[in-house]
mmCIF file of C-alpha atoms in Angstrom:
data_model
loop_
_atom_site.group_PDB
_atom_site.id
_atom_site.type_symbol
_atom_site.label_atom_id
_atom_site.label_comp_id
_atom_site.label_asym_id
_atom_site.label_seq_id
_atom_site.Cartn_x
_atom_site.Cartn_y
_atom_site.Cartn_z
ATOM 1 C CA UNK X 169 47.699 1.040 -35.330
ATOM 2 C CA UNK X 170 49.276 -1.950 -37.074
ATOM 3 C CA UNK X 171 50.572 -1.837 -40.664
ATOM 4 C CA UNK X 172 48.245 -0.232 -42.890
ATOM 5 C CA UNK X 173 46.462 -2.660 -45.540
ATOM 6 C CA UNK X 174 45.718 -1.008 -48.868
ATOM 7 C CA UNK X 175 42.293 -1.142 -50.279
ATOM 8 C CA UNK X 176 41.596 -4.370 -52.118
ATOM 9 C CA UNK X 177 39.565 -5.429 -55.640
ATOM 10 C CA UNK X 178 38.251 -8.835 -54.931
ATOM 11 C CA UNK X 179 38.546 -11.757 -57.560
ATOM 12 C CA UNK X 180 34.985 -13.104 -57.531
ATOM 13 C CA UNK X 181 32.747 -10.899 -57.392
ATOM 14 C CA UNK X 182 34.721 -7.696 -58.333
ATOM 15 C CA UNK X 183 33.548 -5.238 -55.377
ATOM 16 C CA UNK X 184 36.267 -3.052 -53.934
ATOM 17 C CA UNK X 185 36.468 -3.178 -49.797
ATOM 18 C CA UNK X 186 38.204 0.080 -48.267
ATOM 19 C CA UNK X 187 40.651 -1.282 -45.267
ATOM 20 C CA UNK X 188 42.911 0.552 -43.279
ATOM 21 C CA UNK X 189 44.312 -2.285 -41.573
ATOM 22 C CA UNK X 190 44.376 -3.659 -38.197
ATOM 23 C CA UNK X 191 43.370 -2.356 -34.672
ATOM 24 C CA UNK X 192 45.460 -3.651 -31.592
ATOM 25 C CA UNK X 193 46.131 -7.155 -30.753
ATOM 26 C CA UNK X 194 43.342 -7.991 -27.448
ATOM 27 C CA UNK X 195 42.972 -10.702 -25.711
ATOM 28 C CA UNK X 196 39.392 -11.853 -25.461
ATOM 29 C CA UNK X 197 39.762 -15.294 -23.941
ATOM 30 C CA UNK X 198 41.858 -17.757 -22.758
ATOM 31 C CA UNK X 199 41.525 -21.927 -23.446
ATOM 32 C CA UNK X 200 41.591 -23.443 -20.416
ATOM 33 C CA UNK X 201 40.549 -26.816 -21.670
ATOM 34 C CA UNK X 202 43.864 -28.789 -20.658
ATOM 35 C CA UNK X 203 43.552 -30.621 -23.824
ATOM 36 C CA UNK X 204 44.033 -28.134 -25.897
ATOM 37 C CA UNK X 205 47.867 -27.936 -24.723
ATOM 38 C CA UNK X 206 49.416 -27.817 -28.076
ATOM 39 C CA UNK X 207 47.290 -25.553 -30.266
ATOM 40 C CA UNK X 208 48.393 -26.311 -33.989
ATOM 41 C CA UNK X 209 45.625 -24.999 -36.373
ATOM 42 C CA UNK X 210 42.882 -22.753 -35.649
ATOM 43 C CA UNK X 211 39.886 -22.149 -38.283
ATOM 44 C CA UNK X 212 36.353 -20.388 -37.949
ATOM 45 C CA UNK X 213 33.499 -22.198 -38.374
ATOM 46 C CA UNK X 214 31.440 -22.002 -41.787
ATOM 47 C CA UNK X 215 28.231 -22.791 -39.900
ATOM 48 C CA UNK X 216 27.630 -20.765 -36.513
ATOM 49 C CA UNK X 217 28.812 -16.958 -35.809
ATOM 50 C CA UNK X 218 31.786 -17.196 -33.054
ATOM 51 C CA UNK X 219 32.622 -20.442 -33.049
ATOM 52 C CA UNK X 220 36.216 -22.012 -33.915
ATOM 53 C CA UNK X 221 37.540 -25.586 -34.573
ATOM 54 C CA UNK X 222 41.462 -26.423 -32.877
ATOM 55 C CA UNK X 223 43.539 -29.005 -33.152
ATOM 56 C CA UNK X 224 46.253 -30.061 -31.308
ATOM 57 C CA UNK X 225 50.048 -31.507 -32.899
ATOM 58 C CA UNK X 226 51.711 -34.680 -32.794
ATOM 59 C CA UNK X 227 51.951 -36.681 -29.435
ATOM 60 C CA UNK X 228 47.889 -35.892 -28.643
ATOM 61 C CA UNK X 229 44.863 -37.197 -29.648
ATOM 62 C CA UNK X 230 43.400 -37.023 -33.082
ATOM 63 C CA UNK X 231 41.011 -34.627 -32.576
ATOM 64 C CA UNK X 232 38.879 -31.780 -33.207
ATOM 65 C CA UNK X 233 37.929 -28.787 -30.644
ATOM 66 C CA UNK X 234 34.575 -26.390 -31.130
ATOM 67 C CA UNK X 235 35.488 -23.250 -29.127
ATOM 68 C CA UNK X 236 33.480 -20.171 -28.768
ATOM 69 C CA UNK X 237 34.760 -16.890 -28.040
ATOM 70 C CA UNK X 238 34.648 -16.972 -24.352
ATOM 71 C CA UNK X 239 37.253 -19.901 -24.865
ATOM 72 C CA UNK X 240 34.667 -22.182 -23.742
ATOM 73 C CA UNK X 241 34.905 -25.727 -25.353
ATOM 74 C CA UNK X 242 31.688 -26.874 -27.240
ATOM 75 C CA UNK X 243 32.948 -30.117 -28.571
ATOM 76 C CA UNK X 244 35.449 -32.513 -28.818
ATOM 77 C CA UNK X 245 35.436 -34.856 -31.883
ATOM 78 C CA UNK X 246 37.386 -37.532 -33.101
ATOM 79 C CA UNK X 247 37.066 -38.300 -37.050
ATOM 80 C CA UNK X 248 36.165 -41.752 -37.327
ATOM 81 C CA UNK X 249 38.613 -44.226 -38.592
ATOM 82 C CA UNK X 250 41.472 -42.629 -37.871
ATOM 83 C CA UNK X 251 43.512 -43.662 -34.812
ATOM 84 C CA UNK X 252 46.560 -41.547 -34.670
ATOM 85 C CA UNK X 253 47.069 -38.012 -35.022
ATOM 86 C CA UNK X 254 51.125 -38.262 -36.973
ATOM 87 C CA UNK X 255 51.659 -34.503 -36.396
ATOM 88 C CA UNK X 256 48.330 -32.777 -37.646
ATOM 89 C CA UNK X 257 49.509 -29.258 -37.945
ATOM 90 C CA UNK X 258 46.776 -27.234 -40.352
ATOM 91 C CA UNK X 259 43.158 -26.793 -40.288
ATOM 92 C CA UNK X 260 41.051 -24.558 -42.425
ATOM 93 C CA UNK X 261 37.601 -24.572 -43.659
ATOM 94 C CA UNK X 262 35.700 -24.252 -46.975
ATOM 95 C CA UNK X 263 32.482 -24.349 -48.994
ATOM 96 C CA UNK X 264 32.276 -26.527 -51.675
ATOM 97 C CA UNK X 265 28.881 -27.315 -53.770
ATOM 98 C CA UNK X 266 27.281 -25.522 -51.438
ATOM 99 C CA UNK X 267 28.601 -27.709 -47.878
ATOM 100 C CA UNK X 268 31.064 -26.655 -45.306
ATOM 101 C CA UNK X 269 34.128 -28.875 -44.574
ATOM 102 C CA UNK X 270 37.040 -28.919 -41.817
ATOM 103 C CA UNK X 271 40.348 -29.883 -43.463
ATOM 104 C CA UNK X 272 42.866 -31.684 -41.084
ATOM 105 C CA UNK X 273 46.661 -31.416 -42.479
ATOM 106 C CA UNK X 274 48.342 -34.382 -40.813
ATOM 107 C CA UNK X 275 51.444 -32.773 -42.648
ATOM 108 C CA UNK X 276 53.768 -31.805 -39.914
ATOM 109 C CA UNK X 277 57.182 -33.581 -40.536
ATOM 110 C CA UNK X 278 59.893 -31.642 -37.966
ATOM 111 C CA UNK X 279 62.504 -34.537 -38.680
ATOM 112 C CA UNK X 280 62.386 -34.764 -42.513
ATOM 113 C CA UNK X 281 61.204 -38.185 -42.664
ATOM 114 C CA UNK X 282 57.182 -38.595 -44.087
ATOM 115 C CA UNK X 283 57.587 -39.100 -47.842
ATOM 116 C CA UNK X 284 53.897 -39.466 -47.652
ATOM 117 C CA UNK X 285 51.050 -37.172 -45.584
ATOM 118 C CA UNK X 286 47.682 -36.844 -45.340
ATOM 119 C CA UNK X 287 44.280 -34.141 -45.630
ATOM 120 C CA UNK X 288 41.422 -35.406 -44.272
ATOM 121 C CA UNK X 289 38.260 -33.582 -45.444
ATOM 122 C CA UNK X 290 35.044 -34.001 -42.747
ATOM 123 C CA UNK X 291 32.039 -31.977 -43.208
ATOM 124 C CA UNK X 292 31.297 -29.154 -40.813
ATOM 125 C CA UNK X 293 28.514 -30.216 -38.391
ATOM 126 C CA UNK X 294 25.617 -27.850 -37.709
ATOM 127 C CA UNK X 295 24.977 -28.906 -34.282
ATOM 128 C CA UNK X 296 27.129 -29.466 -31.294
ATOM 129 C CA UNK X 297 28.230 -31.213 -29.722
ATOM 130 C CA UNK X 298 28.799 -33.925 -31.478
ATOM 131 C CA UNK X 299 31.680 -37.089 -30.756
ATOM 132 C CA UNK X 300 32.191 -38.185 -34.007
ATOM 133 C CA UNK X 301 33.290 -36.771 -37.734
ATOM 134 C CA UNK X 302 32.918 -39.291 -40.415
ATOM 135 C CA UNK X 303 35.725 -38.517 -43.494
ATOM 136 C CA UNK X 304 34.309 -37.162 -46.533
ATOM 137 C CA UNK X 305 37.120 -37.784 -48.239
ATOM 138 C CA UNK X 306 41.163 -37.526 -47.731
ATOM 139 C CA UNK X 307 43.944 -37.209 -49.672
ATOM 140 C CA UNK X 308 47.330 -38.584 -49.828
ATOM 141 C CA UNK X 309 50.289 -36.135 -50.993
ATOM 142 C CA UNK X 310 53.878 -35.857 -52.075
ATOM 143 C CA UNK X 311 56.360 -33.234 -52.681
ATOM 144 C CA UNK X 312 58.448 -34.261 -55.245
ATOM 145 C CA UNK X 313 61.600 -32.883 -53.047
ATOM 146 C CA UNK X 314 60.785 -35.362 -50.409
ATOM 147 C CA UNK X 315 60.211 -35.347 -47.116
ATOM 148 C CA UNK X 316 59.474 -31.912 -45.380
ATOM 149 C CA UNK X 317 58.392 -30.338 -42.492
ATOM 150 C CA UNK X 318 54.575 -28.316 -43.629
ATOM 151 C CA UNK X 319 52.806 -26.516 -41.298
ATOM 152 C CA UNK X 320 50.441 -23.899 -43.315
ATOM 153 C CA UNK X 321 47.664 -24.303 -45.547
ATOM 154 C CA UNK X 322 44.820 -22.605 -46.847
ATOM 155 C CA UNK X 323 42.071 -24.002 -49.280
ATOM 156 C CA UNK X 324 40.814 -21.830 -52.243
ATOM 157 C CA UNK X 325 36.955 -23.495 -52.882
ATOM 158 C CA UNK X 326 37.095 -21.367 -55.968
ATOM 159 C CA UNK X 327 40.203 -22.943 -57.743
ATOM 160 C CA UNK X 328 38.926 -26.292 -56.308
ATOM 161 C CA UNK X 329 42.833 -26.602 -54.707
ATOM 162 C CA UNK X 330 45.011 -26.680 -51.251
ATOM 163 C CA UNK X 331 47.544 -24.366 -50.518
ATOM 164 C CA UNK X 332 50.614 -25.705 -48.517
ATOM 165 C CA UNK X 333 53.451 -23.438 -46.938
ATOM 166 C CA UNK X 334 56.661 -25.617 -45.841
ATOM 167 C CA UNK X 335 58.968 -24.625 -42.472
ATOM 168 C CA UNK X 336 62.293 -24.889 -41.699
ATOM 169 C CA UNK X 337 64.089 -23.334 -44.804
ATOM 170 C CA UNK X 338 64.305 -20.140 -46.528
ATOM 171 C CA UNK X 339 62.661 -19.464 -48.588
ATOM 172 C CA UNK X 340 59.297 -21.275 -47.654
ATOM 173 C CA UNK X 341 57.515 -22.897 -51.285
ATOM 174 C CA UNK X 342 54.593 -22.475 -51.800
ATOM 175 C CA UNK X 343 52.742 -26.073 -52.989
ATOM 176 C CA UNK X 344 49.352 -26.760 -54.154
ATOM 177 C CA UNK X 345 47.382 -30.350 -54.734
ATOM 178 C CA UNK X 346 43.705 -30.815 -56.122
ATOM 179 C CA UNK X 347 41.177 -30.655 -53.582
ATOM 180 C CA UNK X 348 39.162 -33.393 -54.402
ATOM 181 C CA UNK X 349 41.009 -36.639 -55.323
ATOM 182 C CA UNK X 350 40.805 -37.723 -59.204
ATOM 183 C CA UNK X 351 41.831 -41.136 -58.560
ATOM 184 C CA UNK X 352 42.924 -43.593 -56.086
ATOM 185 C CA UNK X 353 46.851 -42.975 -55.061
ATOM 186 C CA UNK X 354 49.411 -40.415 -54.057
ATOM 187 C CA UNK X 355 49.161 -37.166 -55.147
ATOM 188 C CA UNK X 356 52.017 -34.944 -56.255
ATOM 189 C CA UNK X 357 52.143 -31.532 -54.961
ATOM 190 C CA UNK X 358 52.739 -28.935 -57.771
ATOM 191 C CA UNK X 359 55.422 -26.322 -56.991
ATOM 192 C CA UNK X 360 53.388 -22.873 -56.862
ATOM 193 C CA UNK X 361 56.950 -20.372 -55.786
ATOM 194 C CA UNK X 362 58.402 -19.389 -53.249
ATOM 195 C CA UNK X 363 57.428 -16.730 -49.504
ATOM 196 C CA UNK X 364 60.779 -14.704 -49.665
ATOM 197 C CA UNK X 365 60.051 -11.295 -48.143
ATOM 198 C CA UNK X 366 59.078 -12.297 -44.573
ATOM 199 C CA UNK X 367 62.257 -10.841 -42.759
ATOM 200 C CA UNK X 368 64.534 -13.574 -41.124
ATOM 201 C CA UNK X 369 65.481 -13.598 -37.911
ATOM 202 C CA UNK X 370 67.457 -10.874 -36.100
ATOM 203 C CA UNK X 371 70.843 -11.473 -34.040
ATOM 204 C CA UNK X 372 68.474 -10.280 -31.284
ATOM 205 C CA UNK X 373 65.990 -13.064 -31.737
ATOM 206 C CA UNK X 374 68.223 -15.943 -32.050
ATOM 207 C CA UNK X 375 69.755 -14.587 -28.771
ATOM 208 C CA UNK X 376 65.934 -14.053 -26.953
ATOM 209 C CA UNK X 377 65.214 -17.331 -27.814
ATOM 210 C CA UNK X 378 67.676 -19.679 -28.933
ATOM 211 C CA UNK X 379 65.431 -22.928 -29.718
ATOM 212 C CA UNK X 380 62.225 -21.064 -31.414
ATOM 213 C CA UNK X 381 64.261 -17.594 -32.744
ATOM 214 C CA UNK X 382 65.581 -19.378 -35.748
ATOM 215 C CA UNK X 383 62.204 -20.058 -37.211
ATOM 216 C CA UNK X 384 61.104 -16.352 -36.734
ATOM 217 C CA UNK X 385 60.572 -16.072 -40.088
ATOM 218 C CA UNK X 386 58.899 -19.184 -41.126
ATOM 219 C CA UNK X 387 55.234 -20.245 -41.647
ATOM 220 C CA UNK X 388 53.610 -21.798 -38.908
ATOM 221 C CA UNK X 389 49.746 -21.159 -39.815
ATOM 222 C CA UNK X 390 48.194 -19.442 -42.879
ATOM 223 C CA UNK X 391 44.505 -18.106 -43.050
ATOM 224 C CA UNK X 392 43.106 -16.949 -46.134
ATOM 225 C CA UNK X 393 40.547 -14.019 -46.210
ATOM 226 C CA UNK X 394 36.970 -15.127 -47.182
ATOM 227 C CA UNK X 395 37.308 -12.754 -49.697
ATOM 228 C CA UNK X 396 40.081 -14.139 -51.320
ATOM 229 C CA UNK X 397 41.787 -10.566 -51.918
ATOM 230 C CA UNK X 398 44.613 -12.138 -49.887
ATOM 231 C CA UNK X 399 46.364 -14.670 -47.037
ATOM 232 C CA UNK X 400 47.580 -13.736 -43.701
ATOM 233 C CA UNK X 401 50.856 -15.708 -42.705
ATOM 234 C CA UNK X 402 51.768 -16.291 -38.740
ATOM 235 C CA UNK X 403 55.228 -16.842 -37.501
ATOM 236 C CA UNK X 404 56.733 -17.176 -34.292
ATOM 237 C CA UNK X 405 57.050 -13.306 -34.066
ATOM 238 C CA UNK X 406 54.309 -11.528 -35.822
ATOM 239 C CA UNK X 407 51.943 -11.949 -38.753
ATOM 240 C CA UNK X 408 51.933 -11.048 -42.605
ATOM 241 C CA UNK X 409 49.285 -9.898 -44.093
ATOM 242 C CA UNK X 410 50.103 -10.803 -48.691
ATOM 243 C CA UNK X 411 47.160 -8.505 -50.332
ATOM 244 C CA UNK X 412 45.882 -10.434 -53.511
ATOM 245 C CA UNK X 413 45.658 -8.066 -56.813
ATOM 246 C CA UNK X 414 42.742 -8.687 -58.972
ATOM 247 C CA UNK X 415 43.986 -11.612 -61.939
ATOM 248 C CA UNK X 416 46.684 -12.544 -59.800
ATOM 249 C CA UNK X 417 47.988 -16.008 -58.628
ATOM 250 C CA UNK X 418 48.420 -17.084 -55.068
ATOM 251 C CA UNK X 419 51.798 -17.436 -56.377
ATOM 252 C CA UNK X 420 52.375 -13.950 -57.498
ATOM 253 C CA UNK X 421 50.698 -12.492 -54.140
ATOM 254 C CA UNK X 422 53.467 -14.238 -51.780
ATOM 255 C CA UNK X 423 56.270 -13.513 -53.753
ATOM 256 C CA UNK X 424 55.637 -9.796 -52.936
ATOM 257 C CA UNK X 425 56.485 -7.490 -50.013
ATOM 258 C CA UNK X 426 53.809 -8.170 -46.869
ATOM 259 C CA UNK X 427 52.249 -6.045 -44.615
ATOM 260 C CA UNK X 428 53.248 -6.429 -40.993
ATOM 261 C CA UNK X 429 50.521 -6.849 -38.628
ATOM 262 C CA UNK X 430 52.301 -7.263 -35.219
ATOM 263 C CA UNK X 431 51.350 -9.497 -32.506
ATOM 264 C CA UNK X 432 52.257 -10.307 -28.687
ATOM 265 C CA UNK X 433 54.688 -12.129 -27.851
ATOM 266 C CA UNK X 434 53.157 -15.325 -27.621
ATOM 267 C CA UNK X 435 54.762 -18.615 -26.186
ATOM 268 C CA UNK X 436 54.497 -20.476 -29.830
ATOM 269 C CA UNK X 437 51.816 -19.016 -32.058
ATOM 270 C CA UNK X 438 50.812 -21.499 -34.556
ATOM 271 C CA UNK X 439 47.432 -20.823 -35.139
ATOM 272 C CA UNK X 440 45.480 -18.177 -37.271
ATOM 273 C CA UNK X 441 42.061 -17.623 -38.930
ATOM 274 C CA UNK X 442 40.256 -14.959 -40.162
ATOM 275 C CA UNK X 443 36.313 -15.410 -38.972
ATOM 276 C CA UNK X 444 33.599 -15.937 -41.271
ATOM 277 C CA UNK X 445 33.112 -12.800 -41.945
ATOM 278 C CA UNK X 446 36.717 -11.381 -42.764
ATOM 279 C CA UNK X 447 36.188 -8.963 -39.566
ATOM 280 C CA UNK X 448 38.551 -10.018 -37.698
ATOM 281 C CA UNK X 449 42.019 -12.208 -37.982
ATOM 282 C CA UNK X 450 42.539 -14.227 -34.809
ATOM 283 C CA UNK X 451 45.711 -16.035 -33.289
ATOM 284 C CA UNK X 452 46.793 -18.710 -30.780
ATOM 285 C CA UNK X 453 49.282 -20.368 -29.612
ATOM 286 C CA UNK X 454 50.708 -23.408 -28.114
ATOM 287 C CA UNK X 455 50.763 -24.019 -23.999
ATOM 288 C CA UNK X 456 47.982 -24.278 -21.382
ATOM 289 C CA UNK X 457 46.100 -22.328 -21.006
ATOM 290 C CA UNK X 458 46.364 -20.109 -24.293
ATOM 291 C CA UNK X 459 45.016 -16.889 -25.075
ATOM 292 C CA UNK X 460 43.094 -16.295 -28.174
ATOM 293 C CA UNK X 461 44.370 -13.346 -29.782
ATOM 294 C CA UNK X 462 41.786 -10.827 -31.638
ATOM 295 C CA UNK X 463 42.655 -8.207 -34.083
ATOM 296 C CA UNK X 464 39.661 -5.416 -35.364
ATOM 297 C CA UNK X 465 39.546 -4.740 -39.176
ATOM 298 C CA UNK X 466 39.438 -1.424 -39.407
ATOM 299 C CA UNK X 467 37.415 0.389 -41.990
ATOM 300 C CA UNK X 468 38.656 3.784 -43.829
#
């Protein structure tokens, strides 16, 4: 049984779910598409029951993979206009005014040199497959401490904002920016607090792996639950699952003590969603071909 997850009040509506936590890690398929080599968001689709949306990081293609849970590929789309994928390293998807949308973080920065990234916004497409994804809108960002390596993010529809988890030094901040631009330009990320509790890395897993072992303990993918009663934060080792109390801020939520929800050892997870229907919290990872990790809610 993994970590136990306490029963949660949701924010809107207020119902009350009863979880116990998590079955076993499974594997139910594996990606064989060869383009999908570098798995670096993962996010489940708003619009049709077992399907997922991947992308891959910088050095491939800029675009967007439709899986279903076989592993099979359904699409591949490119989002028109835009020619070169920087380091896209976060995908999620949302509901807003009543549409679903894909949001691509091009926000991946592992030398500490973008003072500028981008979100592009694309709306969810019904039927597949399809080649192209025109941009509803994207947004330009800044964190006011510069440039840094983000790799996590998770949109709240309800608070109308994004949700961005940096990498690469403790503690991770927690950032937010307006989803929906309110004028032309840059926008500033506002500094939300700080992910503290996730345990840093071991002696023993700087030793088992010396390149990957330091950033045991660092965000690499971020799904929120549909519910919003909390966010589920993968590392290199495991997963986190931060339970949301009822009036409390995202902020408040990752400042507290996780639960663990343990994983496989995977080659470099850096993908996670919940699906649609908060059943279920999936994970992959990076290398050909990669499995697609499922773990069973599990109902008191």
């Amino acid at each position: 049984m993994i970590a136990a997850i306490l029963a949660l009040g949701l924010l809107l509506p207020a119902v009350e779910l009863d979880l116990a936590g998590y079955g076993p890690p499974r594997t139910i398929a594996s990606l064989e598409n060869p383009e999908i080599s570098e798995a670096s968001g993962l996010a489940a689709s708003l619009v049709a029951p077992d399907r997922y949306w991947l992308i891959n990081d910088s050095g491939n293609a800029p675009a967007l993979f439709a899986v279903d849970r076989s592993g099979a590929t359904l699409a591949r789309a490119t989002i028109d206009g835009v020619t070169k994928n920087v380091d896209w390293e976060a995908l999620d998807t949302f509901e807003l005014d009543g549409r679903p949308y894909l949001i691509v973080g091009d926000v991946g920065d592992n030398q500490g040199v973008r003072e500028e990234t981008t979100l592009y916004i694309v709306e969810e497409p019904v039927t597949l497959p399809v080649d192209t994804l025109t941009i509803a809108w994207r947004l330009r960002l800044r964190l006011p401490t510069g440039a840094t390596d983000v790799e996590s993010l998770f949109v709240d529809p309800v608070e109308r904002r994004v949700y961005l988890l940096t990498k690469r030094k403790y503690p991770a901040v927690l950032w937010s920016v307006p989803l929906e631009p309110k004028a032309r330009g840059v926008a500033t990320a506002r500094r939300e607090g700080v992910v503290s509790r996730i345990p840093r890395p071991t002696d023993a897993d700087l030793a088992e792996d010396p390149r990957l072992g330091q950033y045991r303990g660092q965000p690499t993918d971020a799904s929120m639950h549909p519910d919003r009663t909390g966010v589920a934060v993968l590392t290199y080792g495991d997963a986190y699952w931060f339970p949301r109390r009822e009036g409390k801020t995202w902020a408040e939520a990752l400042a507290l003590d996780p639960w663990l929800i343990e994983l496989p050892t995977l080659r470099q997870a850096e993908g996670t969603a919940f699906s649609a229907d908060g059943s279920t919290l999936l994970v992959t990872s990076e290398g050909t071909p990669a499995p697609l990790v499922e773990l069973q809610a599990e109902m008191r």
